[in-house]
Coordinates of C-alpha atoms in Angstrom, one line a residue:
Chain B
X326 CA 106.8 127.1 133.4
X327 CA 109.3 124.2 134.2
X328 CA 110.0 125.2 137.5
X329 CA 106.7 126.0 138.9
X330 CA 105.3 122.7 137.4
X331 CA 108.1 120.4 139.4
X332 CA 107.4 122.5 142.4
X333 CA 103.8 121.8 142.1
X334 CA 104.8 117.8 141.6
X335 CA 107.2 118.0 144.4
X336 CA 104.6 119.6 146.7
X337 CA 101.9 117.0 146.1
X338 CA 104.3 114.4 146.2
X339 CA 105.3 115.4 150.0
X340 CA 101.6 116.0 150.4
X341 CA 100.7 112.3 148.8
X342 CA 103.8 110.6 151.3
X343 CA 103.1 112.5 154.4
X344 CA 99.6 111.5 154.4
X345 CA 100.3 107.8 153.9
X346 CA 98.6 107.7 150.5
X347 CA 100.3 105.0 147.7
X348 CA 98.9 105.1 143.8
X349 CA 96.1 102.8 143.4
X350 CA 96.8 99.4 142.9
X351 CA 94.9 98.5 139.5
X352 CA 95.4 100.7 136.8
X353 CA 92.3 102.2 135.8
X354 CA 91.4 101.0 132.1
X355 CA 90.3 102.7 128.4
X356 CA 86.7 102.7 128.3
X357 CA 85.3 104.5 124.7
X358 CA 81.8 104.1 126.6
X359 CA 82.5 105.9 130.2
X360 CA 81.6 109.6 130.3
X361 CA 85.6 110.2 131.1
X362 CA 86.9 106.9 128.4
X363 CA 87.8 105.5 131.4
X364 CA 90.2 108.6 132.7
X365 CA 90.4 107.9 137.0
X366 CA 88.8 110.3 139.1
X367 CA 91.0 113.4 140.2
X368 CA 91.8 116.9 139.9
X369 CA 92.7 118.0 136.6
X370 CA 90.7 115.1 134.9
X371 CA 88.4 117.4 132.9
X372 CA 91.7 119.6 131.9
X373 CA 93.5 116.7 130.8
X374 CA 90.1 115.6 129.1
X375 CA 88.8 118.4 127.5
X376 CA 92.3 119.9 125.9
X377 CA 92.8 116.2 124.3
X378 CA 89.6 115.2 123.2
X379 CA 89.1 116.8 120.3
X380 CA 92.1 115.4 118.2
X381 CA 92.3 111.9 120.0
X382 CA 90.6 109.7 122.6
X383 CA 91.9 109.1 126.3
X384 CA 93.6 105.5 125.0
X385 CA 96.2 107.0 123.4
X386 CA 97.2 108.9 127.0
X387 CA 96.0 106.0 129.0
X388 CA 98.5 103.5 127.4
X389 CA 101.4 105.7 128.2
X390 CA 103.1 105.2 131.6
X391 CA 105.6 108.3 131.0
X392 CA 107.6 110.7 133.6
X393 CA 107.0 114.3 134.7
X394 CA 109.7 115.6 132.0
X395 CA 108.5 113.0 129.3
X396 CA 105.0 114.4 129.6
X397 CA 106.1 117.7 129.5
X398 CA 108.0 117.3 126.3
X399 CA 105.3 115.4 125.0
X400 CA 102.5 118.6 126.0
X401 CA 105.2 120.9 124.0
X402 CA 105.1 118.7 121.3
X403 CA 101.6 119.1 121.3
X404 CA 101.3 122.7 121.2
X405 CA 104.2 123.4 118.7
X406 CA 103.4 120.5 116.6
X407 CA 99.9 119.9 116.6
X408 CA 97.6 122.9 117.4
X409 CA 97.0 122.4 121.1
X410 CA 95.9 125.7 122.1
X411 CA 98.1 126.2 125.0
X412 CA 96.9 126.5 128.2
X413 CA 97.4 128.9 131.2
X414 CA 100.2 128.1 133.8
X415 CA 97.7 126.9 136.5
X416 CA 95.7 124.7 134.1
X417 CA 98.5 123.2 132.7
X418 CA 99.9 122.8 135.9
X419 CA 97.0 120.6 136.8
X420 CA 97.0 118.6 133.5
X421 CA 100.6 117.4 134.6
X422 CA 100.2 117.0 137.8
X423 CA 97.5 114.7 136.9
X424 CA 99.2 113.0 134.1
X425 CA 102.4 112.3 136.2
X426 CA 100.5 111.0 139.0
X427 CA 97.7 108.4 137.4
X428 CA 100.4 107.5 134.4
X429 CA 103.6 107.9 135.6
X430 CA 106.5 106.0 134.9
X431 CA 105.8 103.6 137.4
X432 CA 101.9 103.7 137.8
X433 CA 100.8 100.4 137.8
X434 CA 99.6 98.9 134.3
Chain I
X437 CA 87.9 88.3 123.6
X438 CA 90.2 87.9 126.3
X439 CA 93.8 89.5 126.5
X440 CA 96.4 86.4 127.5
X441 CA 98.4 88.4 129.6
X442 CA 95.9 90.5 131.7
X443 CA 92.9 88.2 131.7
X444 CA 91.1 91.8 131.0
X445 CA 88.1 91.4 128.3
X446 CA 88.9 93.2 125.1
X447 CA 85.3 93.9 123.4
X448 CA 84.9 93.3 119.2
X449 CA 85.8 96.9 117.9
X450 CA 82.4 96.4 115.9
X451 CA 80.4 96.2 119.0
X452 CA 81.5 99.1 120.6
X453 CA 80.3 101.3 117.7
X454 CA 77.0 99.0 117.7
X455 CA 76.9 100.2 121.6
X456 CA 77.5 103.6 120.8
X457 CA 77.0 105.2 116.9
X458 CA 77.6 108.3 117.7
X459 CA 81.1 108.0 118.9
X460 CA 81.7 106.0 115.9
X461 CA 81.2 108.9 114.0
X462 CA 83.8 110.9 115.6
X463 CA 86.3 108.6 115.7
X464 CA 86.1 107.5 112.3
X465 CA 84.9 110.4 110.3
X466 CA 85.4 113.0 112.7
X467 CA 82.0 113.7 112.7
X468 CA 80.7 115.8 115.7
X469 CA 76.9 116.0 116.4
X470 CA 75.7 119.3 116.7
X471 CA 74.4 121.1 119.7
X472 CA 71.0 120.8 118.5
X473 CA 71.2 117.5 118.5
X474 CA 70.2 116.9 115.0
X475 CA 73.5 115.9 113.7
X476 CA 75.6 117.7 112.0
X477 CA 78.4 116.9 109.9
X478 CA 81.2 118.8 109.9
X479 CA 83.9 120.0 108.0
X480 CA 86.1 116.9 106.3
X481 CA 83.7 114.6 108.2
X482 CA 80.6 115.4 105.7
X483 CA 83.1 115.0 102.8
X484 CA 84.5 111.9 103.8
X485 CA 80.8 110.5 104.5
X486 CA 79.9 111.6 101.4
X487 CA 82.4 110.1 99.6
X488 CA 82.7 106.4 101.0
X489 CA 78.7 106.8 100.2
X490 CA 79.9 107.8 96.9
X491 CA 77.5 110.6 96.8
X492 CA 77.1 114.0 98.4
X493 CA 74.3 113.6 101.6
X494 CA 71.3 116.1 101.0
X495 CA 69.9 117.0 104.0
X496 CA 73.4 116.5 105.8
X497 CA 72.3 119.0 108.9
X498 CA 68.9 116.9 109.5
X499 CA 71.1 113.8 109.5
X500 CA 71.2 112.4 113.4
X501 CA 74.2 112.2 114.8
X502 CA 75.3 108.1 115.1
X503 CA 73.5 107.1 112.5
X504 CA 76.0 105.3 110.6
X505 CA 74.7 104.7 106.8
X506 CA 73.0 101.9 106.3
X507 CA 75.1 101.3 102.7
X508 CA 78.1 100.5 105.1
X509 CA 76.2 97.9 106.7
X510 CA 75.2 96.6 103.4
X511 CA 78.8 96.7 102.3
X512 CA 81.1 95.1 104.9
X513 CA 84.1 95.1 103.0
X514 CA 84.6 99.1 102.8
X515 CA 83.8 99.7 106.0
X516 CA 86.5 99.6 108.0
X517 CA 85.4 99.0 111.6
X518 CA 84.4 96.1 110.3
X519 CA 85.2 92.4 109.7
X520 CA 88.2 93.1 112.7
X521 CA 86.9 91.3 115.6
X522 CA 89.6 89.5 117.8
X523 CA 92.0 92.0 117.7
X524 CA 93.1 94.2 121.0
X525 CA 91.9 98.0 120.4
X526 CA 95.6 99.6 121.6
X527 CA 93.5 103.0 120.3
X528 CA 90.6 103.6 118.5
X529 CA 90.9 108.0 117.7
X530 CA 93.8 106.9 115.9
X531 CA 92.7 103.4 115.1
X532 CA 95.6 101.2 116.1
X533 CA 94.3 97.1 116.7
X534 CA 96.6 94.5 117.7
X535 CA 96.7 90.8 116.6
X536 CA 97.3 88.1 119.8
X537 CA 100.2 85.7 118.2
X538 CA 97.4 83.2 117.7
X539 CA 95.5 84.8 115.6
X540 CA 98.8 85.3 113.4
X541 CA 99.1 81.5 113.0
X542 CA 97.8 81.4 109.4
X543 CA 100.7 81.7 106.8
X544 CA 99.0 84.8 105.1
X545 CA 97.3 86.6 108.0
X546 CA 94.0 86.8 106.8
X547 CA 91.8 90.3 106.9
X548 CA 90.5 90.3 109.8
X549 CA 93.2 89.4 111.9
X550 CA 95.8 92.0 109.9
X551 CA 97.2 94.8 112.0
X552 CA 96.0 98.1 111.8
X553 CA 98.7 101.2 112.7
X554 CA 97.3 104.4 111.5
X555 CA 98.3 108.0 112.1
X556 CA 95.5 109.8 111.3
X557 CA 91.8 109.3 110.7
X558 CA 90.3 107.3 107.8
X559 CA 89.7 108.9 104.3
X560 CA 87.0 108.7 102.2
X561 CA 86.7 105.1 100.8
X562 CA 86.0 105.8 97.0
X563 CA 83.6 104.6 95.0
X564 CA 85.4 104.9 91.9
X565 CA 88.9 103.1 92.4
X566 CA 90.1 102.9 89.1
X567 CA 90.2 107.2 89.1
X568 CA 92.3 107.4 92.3
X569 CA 95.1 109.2 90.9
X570 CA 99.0 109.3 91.9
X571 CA 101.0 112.2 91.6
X572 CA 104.9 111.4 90.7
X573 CA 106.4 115.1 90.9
X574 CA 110.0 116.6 92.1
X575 CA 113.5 115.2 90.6
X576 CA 111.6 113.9 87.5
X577 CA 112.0 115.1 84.0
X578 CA 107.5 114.5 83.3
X579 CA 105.6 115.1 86.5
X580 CA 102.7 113.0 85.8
X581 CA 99.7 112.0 87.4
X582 CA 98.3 108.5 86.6
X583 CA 95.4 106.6 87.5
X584 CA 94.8 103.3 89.2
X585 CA 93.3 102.6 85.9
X586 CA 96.2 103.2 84.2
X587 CA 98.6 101.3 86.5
X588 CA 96.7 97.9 86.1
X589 CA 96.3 98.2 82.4
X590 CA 99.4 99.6 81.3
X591 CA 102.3 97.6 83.8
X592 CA 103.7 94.3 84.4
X593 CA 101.5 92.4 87.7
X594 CA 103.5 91.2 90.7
X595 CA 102.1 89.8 93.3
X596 CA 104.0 88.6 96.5
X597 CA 103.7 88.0 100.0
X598 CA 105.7 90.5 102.5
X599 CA 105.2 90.8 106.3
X600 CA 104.5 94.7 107.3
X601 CA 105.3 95.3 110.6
X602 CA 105.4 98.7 112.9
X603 CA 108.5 99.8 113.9
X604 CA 107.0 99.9 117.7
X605 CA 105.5 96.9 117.7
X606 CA 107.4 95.3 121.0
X607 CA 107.1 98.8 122.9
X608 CA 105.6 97.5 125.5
X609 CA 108.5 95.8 126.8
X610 CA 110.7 99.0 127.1
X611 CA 111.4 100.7 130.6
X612 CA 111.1 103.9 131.0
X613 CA 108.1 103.2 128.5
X614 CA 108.5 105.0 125.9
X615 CA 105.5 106.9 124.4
X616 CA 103.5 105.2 121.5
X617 CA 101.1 102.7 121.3
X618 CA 101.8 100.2 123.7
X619 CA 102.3 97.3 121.2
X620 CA 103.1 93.8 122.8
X621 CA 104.0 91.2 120.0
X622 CA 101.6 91.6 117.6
X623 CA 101.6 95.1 115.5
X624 CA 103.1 92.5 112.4
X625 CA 101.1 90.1 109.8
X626 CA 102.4 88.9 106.3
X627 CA 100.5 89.5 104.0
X628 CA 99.8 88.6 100.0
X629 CA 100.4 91.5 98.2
X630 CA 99.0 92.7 93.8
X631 CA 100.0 95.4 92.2
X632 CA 103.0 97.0 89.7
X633 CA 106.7 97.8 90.1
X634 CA 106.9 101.3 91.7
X635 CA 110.2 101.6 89.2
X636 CA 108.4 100.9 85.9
X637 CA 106.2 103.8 86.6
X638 CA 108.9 105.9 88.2
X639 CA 110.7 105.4 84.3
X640 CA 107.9 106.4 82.7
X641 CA 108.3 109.8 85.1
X642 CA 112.0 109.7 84.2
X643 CA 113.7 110.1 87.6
X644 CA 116.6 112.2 87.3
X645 CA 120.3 111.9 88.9
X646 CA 119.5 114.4 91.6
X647 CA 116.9 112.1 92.6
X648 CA 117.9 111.0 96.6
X649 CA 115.2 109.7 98.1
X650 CA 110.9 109.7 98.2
X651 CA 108.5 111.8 100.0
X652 CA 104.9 109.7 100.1
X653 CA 101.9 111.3 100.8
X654 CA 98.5 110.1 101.3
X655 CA 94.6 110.6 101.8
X656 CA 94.5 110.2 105.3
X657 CA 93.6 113.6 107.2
X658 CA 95.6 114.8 110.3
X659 CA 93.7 114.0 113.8
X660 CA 93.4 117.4 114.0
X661 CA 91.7 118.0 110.4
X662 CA 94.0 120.5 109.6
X663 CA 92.7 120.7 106.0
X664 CA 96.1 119.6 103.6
X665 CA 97.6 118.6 106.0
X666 CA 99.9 115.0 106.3
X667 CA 98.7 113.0 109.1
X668 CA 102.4 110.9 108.3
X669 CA 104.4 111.3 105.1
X670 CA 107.6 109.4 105.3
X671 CA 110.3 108.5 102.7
X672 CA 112.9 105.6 101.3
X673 CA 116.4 106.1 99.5
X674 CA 115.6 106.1 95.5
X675 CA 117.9 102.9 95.3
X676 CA 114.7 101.4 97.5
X677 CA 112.3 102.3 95.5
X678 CA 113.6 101.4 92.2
X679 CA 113.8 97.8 93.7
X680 CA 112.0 95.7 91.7
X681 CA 110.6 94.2 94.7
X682 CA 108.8 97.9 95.5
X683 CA 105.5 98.1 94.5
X684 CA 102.6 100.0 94.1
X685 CA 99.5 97.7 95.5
X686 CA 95.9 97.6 95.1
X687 CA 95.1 94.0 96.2
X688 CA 95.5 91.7 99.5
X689 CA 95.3 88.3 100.2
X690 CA 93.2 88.0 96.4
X691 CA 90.7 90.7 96.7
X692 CA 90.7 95.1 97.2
X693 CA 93.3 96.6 99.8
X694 CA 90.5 96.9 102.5
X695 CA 89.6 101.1 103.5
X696 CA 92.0 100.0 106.8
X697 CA 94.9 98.9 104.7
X698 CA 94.8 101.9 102.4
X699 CA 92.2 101.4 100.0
X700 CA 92.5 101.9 96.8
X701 CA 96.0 102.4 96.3
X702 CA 99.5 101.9 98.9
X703 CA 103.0 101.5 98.4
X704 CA 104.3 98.4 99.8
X705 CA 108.3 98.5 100.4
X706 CA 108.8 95.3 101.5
X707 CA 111.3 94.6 104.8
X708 CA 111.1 97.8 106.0
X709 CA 109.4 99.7 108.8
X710 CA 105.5 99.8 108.1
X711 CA 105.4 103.4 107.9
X712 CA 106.9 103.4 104.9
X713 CA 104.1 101.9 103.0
X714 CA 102.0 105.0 103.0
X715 CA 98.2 104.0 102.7
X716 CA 95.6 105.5 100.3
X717 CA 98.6 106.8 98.5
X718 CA 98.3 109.9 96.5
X719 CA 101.4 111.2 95.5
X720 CA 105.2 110.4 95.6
X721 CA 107.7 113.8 95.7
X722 CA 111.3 112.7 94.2
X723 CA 113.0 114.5 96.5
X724 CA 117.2 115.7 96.1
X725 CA 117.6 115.2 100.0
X726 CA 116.3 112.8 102.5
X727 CA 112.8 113.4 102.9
X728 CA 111.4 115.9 105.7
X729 CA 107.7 115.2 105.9
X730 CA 106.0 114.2 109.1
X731 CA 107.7 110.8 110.3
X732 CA 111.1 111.9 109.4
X733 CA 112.6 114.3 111.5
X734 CA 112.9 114.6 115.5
X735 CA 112.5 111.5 117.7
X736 CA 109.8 109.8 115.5
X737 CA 110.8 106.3 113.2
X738 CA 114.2 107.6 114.1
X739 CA 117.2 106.0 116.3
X740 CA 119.9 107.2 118.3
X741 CA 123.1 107.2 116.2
X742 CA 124.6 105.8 119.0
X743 CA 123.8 103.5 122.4
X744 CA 122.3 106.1 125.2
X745 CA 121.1 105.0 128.8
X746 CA 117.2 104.1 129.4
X747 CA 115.4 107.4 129.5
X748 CA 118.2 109.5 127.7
X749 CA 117.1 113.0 126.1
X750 CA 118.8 112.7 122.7
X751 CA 119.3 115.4 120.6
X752 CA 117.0 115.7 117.8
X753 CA 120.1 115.9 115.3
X754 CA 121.4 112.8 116.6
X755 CA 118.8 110.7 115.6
X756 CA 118.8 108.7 112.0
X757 CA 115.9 107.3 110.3
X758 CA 114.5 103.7 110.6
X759 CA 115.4 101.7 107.5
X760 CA 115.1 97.7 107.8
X761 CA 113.3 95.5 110.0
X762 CA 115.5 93.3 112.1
X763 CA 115.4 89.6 112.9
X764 CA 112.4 88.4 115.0
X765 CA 109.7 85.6 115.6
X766 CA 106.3 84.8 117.0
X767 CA 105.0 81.5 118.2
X768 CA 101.7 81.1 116.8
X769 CA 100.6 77.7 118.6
X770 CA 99.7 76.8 121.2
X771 CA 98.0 79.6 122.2
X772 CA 99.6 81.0 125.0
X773 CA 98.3 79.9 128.7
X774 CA 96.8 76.7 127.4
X775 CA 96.6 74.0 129.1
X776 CA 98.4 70.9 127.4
X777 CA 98.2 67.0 128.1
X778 CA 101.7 66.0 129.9
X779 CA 103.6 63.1 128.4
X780 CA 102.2 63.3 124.7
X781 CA 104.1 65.4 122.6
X782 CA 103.0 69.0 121.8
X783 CA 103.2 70.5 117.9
X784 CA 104.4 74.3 118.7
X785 CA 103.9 76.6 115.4
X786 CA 105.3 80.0 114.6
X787 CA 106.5 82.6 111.9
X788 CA 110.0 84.5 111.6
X789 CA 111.4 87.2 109.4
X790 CA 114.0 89.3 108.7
X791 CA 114.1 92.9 106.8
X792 CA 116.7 92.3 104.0
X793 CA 118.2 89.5 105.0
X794 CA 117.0 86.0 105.4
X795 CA 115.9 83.8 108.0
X796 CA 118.2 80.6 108.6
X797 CA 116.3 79.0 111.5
X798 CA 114.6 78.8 114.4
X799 CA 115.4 77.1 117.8
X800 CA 112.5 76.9 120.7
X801 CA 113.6 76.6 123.9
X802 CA 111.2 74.6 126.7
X803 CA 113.6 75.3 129.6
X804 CA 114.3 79.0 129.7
X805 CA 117.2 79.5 127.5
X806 CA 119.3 76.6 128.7
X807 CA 119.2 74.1 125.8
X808 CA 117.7 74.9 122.1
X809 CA 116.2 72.6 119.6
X810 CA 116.1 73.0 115.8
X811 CA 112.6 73.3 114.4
X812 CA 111.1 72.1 110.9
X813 CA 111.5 75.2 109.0
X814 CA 110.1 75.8 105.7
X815 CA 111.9 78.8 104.0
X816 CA 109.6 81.5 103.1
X817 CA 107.7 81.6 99.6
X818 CA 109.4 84.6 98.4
X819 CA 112.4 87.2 99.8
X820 CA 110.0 89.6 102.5
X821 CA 107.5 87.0 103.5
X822 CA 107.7 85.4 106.8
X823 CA 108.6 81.8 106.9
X824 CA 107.1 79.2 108.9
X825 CA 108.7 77.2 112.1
X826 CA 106.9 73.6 113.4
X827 CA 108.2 71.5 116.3
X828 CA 107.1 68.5 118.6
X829 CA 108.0 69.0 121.7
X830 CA 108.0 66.8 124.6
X831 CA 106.2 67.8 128.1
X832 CA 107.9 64.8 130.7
X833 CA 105.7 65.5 133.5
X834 CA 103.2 67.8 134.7
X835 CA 103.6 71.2 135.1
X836 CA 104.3 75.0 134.3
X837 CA 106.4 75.8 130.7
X838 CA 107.4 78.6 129.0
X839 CA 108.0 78.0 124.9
X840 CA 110.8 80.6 123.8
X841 CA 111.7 81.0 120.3
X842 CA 114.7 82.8 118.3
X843 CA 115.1 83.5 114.9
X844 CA 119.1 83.8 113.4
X845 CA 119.4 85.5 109.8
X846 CA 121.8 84.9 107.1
X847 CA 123.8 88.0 108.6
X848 CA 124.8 85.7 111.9
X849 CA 121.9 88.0 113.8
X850 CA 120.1 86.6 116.0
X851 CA 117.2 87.4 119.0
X852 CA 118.2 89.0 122.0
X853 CA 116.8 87.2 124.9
X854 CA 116.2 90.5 127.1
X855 CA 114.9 93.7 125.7
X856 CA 118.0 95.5 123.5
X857 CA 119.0 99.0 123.7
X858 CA 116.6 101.8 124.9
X859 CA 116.0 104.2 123.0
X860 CA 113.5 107.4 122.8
X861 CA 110.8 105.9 121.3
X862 CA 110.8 102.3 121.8
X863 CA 111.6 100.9 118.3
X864 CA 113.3 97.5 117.4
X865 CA 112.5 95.4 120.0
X866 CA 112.9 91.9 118.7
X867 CA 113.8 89.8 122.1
X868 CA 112.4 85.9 122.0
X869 CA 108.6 85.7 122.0
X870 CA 107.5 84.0 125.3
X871 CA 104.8 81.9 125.8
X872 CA 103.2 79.5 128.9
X873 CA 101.5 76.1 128.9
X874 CA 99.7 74.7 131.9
X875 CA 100.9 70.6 131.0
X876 CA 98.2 68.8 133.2

């Protein structure tokens, strides 16, 4: 799963750079009253949503500003540890790929 | 209330559930409104609704979802959402609030303005303290189980003041960021602490020799209400917890542990990390090896054995478990970004602590580290609390300032003034507390 999920990153990243696009400047904030907490716009939003909601809202992801490997050990964590059902390659695929690029180690705060 | 550093507006945790019951209910109780709309309470949600009620709810399934009960309203004090405004919501499914370093200026941190660092989601807030039992099983020659009752009636009352603080709290200032809740300065409050010696009843269980350490368990269910199971359960060698300074608490600051801060029963174990004082405490396991509950193993309330680079994988089996807290300080006035009048001198206020050792003094700095000044320090009122640090300063002419602060203990430590050594899950930062004023 390792593999194909840093392909996936490196592929969007050389999609994201060719095309000129940067992260957004402002970090988006926790919001407990936003449909989404507060979770930006993007693909893999309702993944990342929906497969974390039931045990704990979108602040305790939205603080985090983590990299592609530390979200990935945190994800297993999740599913050895604390019931996450785990997901199939391409969904989970997407909820990293989203994680790393809106809270990434350097997305803005 | 406004957050200092990002000029962002934090909102009163009260309103938001005011704004929007039905989350409330989830958050707090787990309590998920049924498709149907009608409301629904399920699994330990109904219980736990039931039971801070103190009675079972008939007609549970016609109950609408986001109603909370109007008994909590009418009792502020055991609800606890409530009575925490001013504090920065780091979470609220955990519930982890933050106090800004003014709000901590008080010697006992009142109520309100106490910390909150929890796990898992809030248990039922009982109706009937004095029939809490604990449970005191494992290396002990009588298991026994004991009441609250029984602890107030039948053991010597202490009551002290001891500052609980997470072993996070600083997290923030970590790179890589480390994950956790992003605590800035203020996951730490002293406060003043009733109950017994947690080794008078421990003697009455008869720990034996092959007692090593405790396993602490509370009422708290798992955020995935995973029925029996520990949302946290850590531990502290025996020679801790027959300290006499270890207790078993059921008041704060001259009334109830408030539902947040573990209502009715916790262990406080003074100048160590906070997660040792496990909240609505039910039962302590004498174990014959360190504990291994949730908490105590892999990267969690653990450090590397040794130094490791920013953004190291260590191996589980090289971490060790958290013991003390370490030297550190926050400046509690002015509050920070104020703007001061230049040329008159400025009173600058602040608290310091140390795990087991003392705090010597305090030096504040107006001029980035370059020079230091000794501050009036009045020594704390007993070992574990935080002691208090006053100083006029002098502003010569208008401008920008930064007040820094460091704390030195009795063991020659003192505050680092960058962030000290990374590690996996951000604990023990204790570098000097910054703050601005605008002199005008």
């Amino acid at each position: 799963m390792r593999a194909g999920v840093i392909a996936t990153a490196l592929a969007a990243a050389t999609v994201a750079f060719g095309w000129g696009l940067t992260a957004p400047a402002v970090a988006q904030q926790y919001d407990p009253q936003d449909e989404w907490q507060g979770l930006p716009e993007g693909k893999g939003r309702e993944e990342v949503f929906y497969n974390c909601v039931a045990c704990h809202s979108m602040g305790t992801i939205m603080q985090q500003r983590l990299s592609l490997r530390w979200w990935e050990i945190t994800i297993e964590k999740m599913i050895d540890d604390m019931g996450m059902v785990e997901p199939p390659d391409d969904e989970m695929d997407l909820i990293l790929d989203y994680l790393e690029e809106h809270f990434g180690q350097d997305s803005p705060r | 209330m406004e957050d200092a550093m990002t000029g962002r507006k934090e909102r009163g945790i009260h309103e938001l559930y005011e704004d929007d019951p039905e989350r409330a209910d989830w958050l707090v109780f787990g309590r998920v409104a049924n498709p149907d709309r009608r409301g629904f309470l399920r699994g330990a949600g109904l219980a736990t609704m039931g039971l801070a009620l103190g009675s079972a709810i008939p007609f549970s399934r016609n109950m609408p979802g986001g109603i909370i009960p109007a008994a909590f309203a009418q009792t502020p004090d055991e609800f606890v959402l409530q009575g925490k405004e001013g504090l920065i919501i780091r979470n609220d499914r955990p519930i982890n609030l933050e106090t800004p370093p003014h709000l901590l200026d008080p010697d006992i941190t009142p109520v309100e303005n106490f910390f909150v660092r929890n796990n898992g989601l809030v248990p039922e807030a009982t109706d009937d303290p004095d029939s809490w039992t604990l449970t005191i099983d494992g290396e002990v020659d009588n298991e026994i189980t004991i009441t609250l009752g029984e602890l107030k009636n039948e053991f010597e009352h202490v009551t002290m003041q001891a500052v609980i603080e997470c072993a996070g709290n600083g997290r923030a200032g970590f790179y890589p960021s480390p994950s956790g809740n992003q605590w800035d300065v203020g996951a730490v409050s002293n406060g003043e602490f009733t109950g017994v010696r947690l080794r008078d009843v421990l003697q009455r269980a008869g720990v034996r020799d092959t007692a090593v350490y405790t396993g602490h368990y509370g009422a708290d269910p798992h955020l995935t209400m995973e029925e029996g199971r520990p949302a946290i359960s850590r531990g502290v060698p025996i020679e801790k917890a027959m300290d006499e300074n270890t207790l078993l608490i059921w008041g704060m600051n001259g009334g109830d542990l408030p539902l947040a801060h573990g209502f009715p029963l916790r262990i406080l174990v003074p100048g160590w990390v906070g997660s040792a004082n496990q909240k609505w405490l039910t039962r302590i396991w004498i174990r014959d090896q360190e504990h291994d509950g949730p908490g105590m193993t892999g990267l969690s309330y653990r450090m590397p054995r040794y130094p490791v680079e920013p953004g190291a994988e260590v191996p589980h089996e090289d971490m060790e478990v958290m013991e003390t807290l370490i030297v550190k300080s926050v400046i509690t006035r002015p509050e920070t970004n104020s703007e001061v009048p230049a040329g008159e001198p400025l009173r600058v206020r602040g608290h310091a602590w140390s795990g087991e050792s003392d705090v010597e003094n305090v030096q504040i700095s107006m001029d980035y580290g370059v020079t230091w000044q000794d501050t009036d320090f009045m020594a704390s009122p007993n070992k574990y609390a935080w002691a208090t640090f006053e100083a006029d300063v002098d502003l010569p002419q208008a401008g920008y300032y930064e007040i820094w602060a460091r704390a030195t203990d009795s063991e020659g430590a003192t505050q680092p003034m960058v962030v000290p050594g990374w590690n996996p899950r951000g604990y023990g930062n204790n570098s000097t507390h910054r703050i601005a004023v605008k002199a005008a």
